[in-house]
mmCIF file of C-alpha atoms in Angstrom:
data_model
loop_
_atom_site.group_PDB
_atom_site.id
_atom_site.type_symbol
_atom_site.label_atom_id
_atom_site.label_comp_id
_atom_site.label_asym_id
_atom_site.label_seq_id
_atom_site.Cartn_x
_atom_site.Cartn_y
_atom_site.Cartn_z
ATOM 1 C CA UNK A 1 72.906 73.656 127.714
ATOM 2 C CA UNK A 2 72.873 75.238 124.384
ATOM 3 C CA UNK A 3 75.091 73.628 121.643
ATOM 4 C CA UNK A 4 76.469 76.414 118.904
ATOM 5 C CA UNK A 5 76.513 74.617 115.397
ATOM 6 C CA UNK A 6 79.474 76.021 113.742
ATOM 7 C CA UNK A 7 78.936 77.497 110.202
ATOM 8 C CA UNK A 8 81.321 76.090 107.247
ATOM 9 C CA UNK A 9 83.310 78.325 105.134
ATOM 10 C CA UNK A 10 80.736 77.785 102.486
ATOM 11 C CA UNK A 11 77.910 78.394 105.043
ATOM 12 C CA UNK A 12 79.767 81.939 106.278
ATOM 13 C CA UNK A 13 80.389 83.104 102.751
ATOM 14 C CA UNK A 14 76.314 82.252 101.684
ATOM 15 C CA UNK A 15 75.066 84.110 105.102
ATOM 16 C CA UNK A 16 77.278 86.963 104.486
ATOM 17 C CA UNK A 17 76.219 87.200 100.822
ATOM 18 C CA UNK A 18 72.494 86.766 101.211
ATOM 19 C CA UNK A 19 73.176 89.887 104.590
ATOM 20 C CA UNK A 20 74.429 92.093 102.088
ATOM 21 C CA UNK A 21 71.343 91.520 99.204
ATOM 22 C CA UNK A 22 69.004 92.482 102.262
ATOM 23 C CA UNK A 23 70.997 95.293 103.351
ATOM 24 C CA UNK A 24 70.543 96.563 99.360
ATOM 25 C CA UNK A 25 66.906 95.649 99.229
ATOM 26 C CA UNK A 26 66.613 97.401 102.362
ATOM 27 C CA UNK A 27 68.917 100.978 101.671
ATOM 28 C CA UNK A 28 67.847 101.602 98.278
ATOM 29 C CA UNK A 29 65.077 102.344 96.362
ATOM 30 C CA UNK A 30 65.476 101.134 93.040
ATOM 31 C CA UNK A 31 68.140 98.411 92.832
ATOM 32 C CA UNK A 32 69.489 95.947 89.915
ATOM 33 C CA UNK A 33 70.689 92.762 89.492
ATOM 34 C CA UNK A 34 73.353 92.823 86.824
ATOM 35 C CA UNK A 35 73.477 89.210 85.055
ATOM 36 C CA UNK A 36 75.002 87.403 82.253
ATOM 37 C CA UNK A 37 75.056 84.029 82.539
ATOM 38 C CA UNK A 38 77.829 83.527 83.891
ATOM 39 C CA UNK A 39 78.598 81.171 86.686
ATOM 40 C CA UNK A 40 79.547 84.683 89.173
ATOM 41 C CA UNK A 41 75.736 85.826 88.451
ATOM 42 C CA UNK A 42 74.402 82.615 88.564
ATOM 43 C CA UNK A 43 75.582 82.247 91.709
ATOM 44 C CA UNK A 44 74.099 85.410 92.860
ATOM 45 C CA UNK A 45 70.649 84.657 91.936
ATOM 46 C CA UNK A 46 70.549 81.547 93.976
ATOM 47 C CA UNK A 47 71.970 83.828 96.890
ATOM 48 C CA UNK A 48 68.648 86.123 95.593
ATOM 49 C CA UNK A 49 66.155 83.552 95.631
ATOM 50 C CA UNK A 50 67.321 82.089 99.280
ATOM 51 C CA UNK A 51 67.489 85.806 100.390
ATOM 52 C CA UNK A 52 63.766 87.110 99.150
ATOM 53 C CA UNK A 53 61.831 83.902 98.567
ATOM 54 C CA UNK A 54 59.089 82.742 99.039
ATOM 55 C CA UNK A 55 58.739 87.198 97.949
ATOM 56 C CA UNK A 56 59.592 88.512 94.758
ATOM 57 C CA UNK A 57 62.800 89.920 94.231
ATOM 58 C CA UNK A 58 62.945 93.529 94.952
ATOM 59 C CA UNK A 59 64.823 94.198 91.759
ATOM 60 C CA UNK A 60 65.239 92.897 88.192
ATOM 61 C CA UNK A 61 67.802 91.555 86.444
ATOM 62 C CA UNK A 62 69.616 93.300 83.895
ATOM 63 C CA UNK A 63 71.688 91.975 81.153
ATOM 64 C CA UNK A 64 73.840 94.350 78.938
ATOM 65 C CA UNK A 65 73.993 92.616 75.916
ATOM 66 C CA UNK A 66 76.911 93.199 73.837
ATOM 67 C CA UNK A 67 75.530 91.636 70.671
ATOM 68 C CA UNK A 68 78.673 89.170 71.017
ATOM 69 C CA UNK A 69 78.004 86.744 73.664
ATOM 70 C CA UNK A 70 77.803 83.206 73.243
ATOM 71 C CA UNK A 71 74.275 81.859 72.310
ATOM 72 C CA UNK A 72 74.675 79.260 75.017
ATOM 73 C CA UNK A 73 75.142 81.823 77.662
ATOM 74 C CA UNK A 74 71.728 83.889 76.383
ATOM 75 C CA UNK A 75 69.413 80.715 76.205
ATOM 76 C CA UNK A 76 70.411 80.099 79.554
ATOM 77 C CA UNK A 77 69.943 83.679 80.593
ATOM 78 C CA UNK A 78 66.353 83.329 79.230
ATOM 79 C CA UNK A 79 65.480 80.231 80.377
ATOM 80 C CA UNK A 80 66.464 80.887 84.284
ATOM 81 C CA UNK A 81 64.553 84.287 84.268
ATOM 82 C CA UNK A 82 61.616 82.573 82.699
ATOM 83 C CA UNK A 83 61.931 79.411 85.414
ATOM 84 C CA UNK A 84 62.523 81.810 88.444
ATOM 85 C CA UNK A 85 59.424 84.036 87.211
ATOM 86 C CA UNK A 86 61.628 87.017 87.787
ATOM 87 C CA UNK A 87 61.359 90.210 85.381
ATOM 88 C CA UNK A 88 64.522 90.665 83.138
ATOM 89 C CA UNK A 89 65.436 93.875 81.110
ATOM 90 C CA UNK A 90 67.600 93.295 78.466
ATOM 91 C CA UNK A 91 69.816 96.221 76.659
ATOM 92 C CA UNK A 92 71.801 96.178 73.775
ATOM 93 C CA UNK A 93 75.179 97.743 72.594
ATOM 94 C CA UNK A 94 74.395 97.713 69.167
ATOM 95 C CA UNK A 95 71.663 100.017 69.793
ATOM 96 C CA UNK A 96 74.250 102.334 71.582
ATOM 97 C CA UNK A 97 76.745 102.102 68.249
ATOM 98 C CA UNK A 98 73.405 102.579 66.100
ATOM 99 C CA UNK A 99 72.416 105.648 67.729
ATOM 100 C CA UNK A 100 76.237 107.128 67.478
ATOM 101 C CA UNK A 101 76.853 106.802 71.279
ATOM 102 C CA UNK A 102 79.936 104.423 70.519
ATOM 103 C CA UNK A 103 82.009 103.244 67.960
ATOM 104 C CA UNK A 104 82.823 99.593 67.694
ATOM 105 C CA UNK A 105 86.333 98.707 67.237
ATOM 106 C CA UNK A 106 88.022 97.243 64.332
ATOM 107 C CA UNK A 107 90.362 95.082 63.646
ATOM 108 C CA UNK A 108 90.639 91.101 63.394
ATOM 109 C CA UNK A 109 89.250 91.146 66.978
ATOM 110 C CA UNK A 110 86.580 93.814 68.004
ATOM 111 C CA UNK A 111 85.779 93.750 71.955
ATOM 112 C CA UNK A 112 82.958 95.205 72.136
ATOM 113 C CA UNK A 113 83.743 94.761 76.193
ATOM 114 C CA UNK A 114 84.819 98.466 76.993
ATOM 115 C CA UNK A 115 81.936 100.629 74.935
ATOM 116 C CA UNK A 116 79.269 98.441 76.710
ATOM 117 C CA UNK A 117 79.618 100.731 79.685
ATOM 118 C CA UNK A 118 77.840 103.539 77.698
ATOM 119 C CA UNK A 119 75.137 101.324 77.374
ATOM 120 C CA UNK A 120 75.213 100.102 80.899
ATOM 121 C CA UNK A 121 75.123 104.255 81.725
ATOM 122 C CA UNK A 122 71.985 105.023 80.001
ATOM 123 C CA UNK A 123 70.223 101.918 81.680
ATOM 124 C CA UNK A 124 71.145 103.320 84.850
ATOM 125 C CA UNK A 125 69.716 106.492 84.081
ATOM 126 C CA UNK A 126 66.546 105.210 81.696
ATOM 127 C CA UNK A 127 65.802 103.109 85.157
ATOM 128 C CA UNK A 128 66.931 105.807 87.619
ATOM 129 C CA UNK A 129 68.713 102.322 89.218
ATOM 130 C CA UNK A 130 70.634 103.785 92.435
ATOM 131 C CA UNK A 131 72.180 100.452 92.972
ATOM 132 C CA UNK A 132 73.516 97.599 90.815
ATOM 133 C CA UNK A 133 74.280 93.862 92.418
ATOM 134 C CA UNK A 134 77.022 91.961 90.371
ATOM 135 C CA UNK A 135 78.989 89.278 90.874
ATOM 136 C CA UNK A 136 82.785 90.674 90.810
ATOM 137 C CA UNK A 137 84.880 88.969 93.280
ATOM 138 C CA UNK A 138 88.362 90.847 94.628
ATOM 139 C CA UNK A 139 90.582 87.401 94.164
ATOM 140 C CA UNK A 140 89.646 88.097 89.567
ATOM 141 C CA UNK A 141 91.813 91.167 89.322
ATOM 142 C CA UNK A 142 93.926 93.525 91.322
ATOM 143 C CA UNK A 143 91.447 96.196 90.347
ATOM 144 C CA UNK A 144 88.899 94.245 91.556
ATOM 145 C CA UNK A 145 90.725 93.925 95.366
ATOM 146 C CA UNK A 146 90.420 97.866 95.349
ATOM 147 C CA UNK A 147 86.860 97.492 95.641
ATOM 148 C CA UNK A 148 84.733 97.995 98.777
ATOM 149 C CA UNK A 149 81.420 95.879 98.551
ATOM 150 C CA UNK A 150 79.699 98.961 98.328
ATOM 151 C CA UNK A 151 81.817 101.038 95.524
ATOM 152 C CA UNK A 152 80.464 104.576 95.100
ATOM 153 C CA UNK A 153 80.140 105.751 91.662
ATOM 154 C CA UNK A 154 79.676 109.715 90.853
ATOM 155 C CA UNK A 155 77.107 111.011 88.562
ATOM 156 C CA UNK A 156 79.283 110.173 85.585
ATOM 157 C CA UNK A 157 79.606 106.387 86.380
ATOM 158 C CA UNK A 158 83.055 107.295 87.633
ATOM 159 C CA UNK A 159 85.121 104.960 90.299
ATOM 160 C CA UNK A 160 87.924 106.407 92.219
ATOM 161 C CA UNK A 161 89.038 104.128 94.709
ATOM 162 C CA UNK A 162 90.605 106.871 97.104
ATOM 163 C CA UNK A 163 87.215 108.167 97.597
ATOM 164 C CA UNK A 164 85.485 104.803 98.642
ATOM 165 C CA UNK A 165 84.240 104.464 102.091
ATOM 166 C CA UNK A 166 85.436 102.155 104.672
ATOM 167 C CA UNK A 167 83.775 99.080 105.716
ATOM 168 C CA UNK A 168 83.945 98.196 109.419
ATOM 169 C CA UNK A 169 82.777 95.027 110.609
ATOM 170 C CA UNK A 170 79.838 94.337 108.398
ATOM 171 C CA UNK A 171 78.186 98.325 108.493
ATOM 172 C CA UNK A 172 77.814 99.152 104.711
ATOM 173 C CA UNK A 173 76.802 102.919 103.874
ATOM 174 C CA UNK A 174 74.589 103.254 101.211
ATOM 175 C CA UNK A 175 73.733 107.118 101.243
ATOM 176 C CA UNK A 176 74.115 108.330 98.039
ATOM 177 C CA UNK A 177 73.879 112.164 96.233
ATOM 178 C CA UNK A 178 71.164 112.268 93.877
ATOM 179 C CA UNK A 179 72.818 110.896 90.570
ATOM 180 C CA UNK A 180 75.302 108.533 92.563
ATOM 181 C CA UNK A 181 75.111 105.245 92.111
ATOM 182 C CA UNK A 182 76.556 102.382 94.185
ATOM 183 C CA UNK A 183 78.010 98.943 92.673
ATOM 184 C CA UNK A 184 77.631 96.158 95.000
ATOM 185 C CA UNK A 185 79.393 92.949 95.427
ATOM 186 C CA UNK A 186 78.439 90.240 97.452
ATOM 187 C CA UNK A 187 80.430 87.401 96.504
ATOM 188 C CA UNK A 188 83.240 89.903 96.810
ATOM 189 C CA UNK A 189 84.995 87.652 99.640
ATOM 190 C CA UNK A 190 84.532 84.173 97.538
ATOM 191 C CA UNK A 191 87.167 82.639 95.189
ATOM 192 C CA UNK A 192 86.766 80.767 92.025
ATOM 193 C CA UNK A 193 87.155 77.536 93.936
ATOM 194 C CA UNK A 194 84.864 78.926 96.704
ATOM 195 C CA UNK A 195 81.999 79.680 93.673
ATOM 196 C CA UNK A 196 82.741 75.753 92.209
ATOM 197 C CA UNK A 197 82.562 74.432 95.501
ATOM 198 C CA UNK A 198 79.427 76.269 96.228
ATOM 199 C CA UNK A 199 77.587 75.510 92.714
ATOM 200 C CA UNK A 200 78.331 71.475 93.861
ATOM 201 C CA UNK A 201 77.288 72.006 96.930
ATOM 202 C CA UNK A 202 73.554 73.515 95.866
ATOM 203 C CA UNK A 203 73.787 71.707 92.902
ATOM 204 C CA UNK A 204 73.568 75.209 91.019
ATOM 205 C CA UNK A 205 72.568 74.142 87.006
ATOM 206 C CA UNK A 206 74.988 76.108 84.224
ATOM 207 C CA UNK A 207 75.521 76.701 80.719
ATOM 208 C CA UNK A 208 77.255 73.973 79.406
ATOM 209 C CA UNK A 209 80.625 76.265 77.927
ATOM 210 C CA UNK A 210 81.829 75.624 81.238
ATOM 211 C CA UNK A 211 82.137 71.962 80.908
ATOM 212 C CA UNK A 212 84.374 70.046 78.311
ATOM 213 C CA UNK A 213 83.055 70.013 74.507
ATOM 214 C CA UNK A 214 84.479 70.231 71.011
ATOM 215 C CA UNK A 215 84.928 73.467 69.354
ATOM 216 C CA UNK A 216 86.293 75.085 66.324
ATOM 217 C CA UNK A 217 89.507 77.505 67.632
ATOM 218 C CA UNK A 218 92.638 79.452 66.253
ATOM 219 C CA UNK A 219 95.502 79.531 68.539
ATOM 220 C CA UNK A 220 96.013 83.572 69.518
ATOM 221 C CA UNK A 221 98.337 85.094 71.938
ATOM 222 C CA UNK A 222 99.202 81.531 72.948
ATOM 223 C CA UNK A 223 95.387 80.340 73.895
ATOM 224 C CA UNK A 224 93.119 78.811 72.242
ATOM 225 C CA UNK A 225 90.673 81.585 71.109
ATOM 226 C CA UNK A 226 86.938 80.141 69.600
ATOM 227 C CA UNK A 227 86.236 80.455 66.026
ATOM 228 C CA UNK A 228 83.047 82.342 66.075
ATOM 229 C CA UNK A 229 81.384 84.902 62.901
ATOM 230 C CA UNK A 230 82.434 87.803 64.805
ATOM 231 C CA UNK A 231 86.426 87.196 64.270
ATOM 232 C CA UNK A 232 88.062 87.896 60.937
ATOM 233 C CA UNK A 233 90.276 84.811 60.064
ATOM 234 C CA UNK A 234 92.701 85.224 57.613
ATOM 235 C CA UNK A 235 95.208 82.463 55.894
ATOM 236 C CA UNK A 236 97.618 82.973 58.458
ATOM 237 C CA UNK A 237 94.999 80.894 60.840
ATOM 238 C CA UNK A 238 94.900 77.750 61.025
ATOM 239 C CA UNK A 239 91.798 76.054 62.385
ATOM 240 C CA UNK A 240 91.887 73.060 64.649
ATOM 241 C CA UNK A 241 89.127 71.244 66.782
ATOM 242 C CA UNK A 242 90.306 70.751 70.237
ATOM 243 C CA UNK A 243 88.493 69.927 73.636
ATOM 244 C CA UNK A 244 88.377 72.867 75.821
ATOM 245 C CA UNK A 245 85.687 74.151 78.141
ATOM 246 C CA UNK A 246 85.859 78.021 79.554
ATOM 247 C CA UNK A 247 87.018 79.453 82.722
ATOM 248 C CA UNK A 248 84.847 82.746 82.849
ATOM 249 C CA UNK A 249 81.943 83.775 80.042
ATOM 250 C CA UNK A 250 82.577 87.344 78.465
ATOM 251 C CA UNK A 251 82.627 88.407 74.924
ATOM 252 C CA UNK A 252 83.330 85.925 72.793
ATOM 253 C CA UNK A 253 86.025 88.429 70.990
ATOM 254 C CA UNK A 254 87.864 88.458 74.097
ATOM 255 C CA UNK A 255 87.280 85.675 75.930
ATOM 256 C CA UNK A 256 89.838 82.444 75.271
ATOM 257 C CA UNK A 257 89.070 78.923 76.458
ATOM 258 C CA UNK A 258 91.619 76.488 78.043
ATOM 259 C CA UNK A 259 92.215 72.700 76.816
ATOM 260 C CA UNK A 260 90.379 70.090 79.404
ATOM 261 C CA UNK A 261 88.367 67.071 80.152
ATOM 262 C CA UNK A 262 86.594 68.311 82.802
ATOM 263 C CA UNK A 263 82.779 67.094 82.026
ATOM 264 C CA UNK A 264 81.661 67.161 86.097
ATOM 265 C CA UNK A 265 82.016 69.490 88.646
ATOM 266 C CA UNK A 266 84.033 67.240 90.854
ATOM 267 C CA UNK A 267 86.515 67.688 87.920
ATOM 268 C CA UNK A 268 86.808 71.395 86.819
ATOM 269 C CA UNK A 269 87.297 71.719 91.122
ATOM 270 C CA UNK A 270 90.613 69.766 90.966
ATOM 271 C CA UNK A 271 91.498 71.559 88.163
ATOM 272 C CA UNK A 272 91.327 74.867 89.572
ATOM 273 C CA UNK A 273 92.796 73.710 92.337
ATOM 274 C CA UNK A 274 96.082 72.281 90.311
ATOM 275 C CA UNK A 275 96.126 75.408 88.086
ATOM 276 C CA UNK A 276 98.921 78.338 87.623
ATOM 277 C CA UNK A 277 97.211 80.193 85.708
ATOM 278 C CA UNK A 278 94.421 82.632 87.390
ATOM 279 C CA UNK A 279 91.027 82.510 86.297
ATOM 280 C CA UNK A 280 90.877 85.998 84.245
ATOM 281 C CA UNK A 281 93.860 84.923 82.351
ATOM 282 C CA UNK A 282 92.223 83.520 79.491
ATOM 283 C CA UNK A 283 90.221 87.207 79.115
ATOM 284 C CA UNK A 284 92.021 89.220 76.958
ATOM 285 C CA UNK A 285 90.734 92.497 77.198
ATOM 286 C CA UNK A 286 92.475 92.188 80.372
ATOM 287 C CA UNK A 287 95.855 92.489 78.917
ATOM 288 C CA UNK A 288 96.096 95.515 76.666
ATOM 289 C CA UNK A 289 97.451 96.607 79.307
ATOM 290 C CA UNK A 290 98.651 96.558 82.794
ATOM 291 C CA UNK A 291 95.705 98.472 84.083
ATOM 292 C CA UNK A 292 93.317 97.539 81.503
ATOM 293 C CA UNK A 293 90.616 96.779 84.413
ATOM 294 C CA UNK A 294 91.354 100.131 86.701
ATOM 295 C CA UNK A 295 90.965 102.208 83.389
ATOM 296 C CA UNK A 296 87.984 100.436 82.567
ATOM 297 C CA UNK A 297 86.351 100.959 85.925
ATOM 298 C CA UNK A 298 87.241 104.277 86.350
ATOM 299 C CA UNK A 299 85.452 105.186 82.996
ATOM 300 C CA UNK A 300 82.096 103.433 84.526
ATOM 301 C CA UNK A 301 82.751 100.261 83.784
ATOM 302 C CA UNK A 302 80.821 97.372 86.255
#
């Protein structure tokens, strides 16, 4: 008699994730992996290397650099490519702004977080990429929960989400019109807590913003906002040192941190699961408005 080992819900969400990254490698022809050091695409190149290895990945990874990340987030961006021997192409928003492409915002806080889709577009096209892998999950954003895991874009980047296909069972449609492109997301069933639980459990490493550490802030919009060189502090500020760690990893013109202790991963995991406040609520590009994401998205953004 045969005995069936049931899966986990860790073990479903990996074999589902690491299905859908051979269903890419297998559909399309020139593919991307879109990271930036953050603990979502982290995540997904672990899923990549149990999917492809001992092989090489059948696609590189791609970071759009907005010229205002945090350093700690881009050493550990180069040091995993380097340790995983997998190529990385690396693009830059300044470049876009240089060549006249976009114009940076102003003010005390400049995102740079919406005009790096221009530069996202032209590496799509310099690479002819047909399909880009990132790590959005539907439980970040109600945008996000629009999504199908494979989200047709148009020839202009474009996302409508009454024109995206369905998804029965687990049959995903990648035929495409020359100059589509298709963003895929296969932690797109996961939660935060499902991610943490999942970095413990392969004992994933990570850039060390996500733990608890001393930092300069300002307080802004009620949350503690990092003192960095590309802010504009003014005598109205006042500068304290508190203990925080961050949630997610964006700009660091946008992206707030939240006060904690939590130095291990056992900790930040009861903290998310105690918390009110959802995970994308200490990213502030988020709330200019109250479909700040949707707009975003539908103007090409990942």
């Amino acid at each position: 008699m045969t005995t069936r080992t049931r899966l986990s819900h860790l073990q479903q969400l990996e074999a589902e994730s690491i299905y859908i990254l051979r269903e890419v490698a297998a559909q399309f022809e020139r593919p991307a992996l879109l990271f930036s050091g953050g603990k979502d695409s982290i995540t997904l190149v672990h899923l990549a290397l149990k999917a492809f290895r001992p092989g090489k990945f059948p696609f590189p990874l791609v970071h759009i650099d907005t010229g205002h990340n945090f350093q700690e987030a881009l050493q550990f961006r180069d040091d995993l490519a380097n340790r995983i021997g997998e190529k990385l192409i690396v693009r830059y928003v300044q470049d876009s702004i240089d060549q006249g492409k976009a114009v940076e915002e102003k003010g005390k806080f400049p995102s740079r977080n919406a005009i790096q889709t221009v530069t996202l577009l032209d590496t799509i096209e310099e690479f002819k990429f047909d399909a880009c892998i990132g790590g959005a999950r539907r439980d970040e954003e109600k945008a996000r929960a629009k999504e199908r895991v494979f989200s047709v874009r148009d020839e202009f980047g474009s996302w409508d989400p009454k024109l995206q296909r369905p998804e029965l069972w687990n049959i995903y449609n990648g035929k495409i019109h020359v100059g589509e492109n298709v963003r895929v997301f296969p932690i797109s069933n996961w939660t935060e807590l499902d991610v943490w639980e999942y970095i413990k459990a392969e004992n994933i490493p990570l850039p060390s913003l996500y733990f608890s550490h001393k930092r300069q802030i300002v307080w802004r919009e009620n949350v503690v906002f990092p003192v960095s060189e590309f802010v504009t502090l003014d005598s109205s500020d006042k500068v304290e040192e508190k203990t925080v760690r961050f949630r997610t990893v964006g700009d660091m013109t946008c992206t707030a941190a939240v006060e904690s202790e939590a130095n291990s991963l056992d900790d930040i995991i009861r903290e998310i699961q105690t918390s009110r406040t959802t995970e994308r609520g200490s990213r502030l590009d988020d709330k200019r408005s109250e479909a700040a994401m949707e707009e975003r998205k539908r103007g090409g953004y990942f």
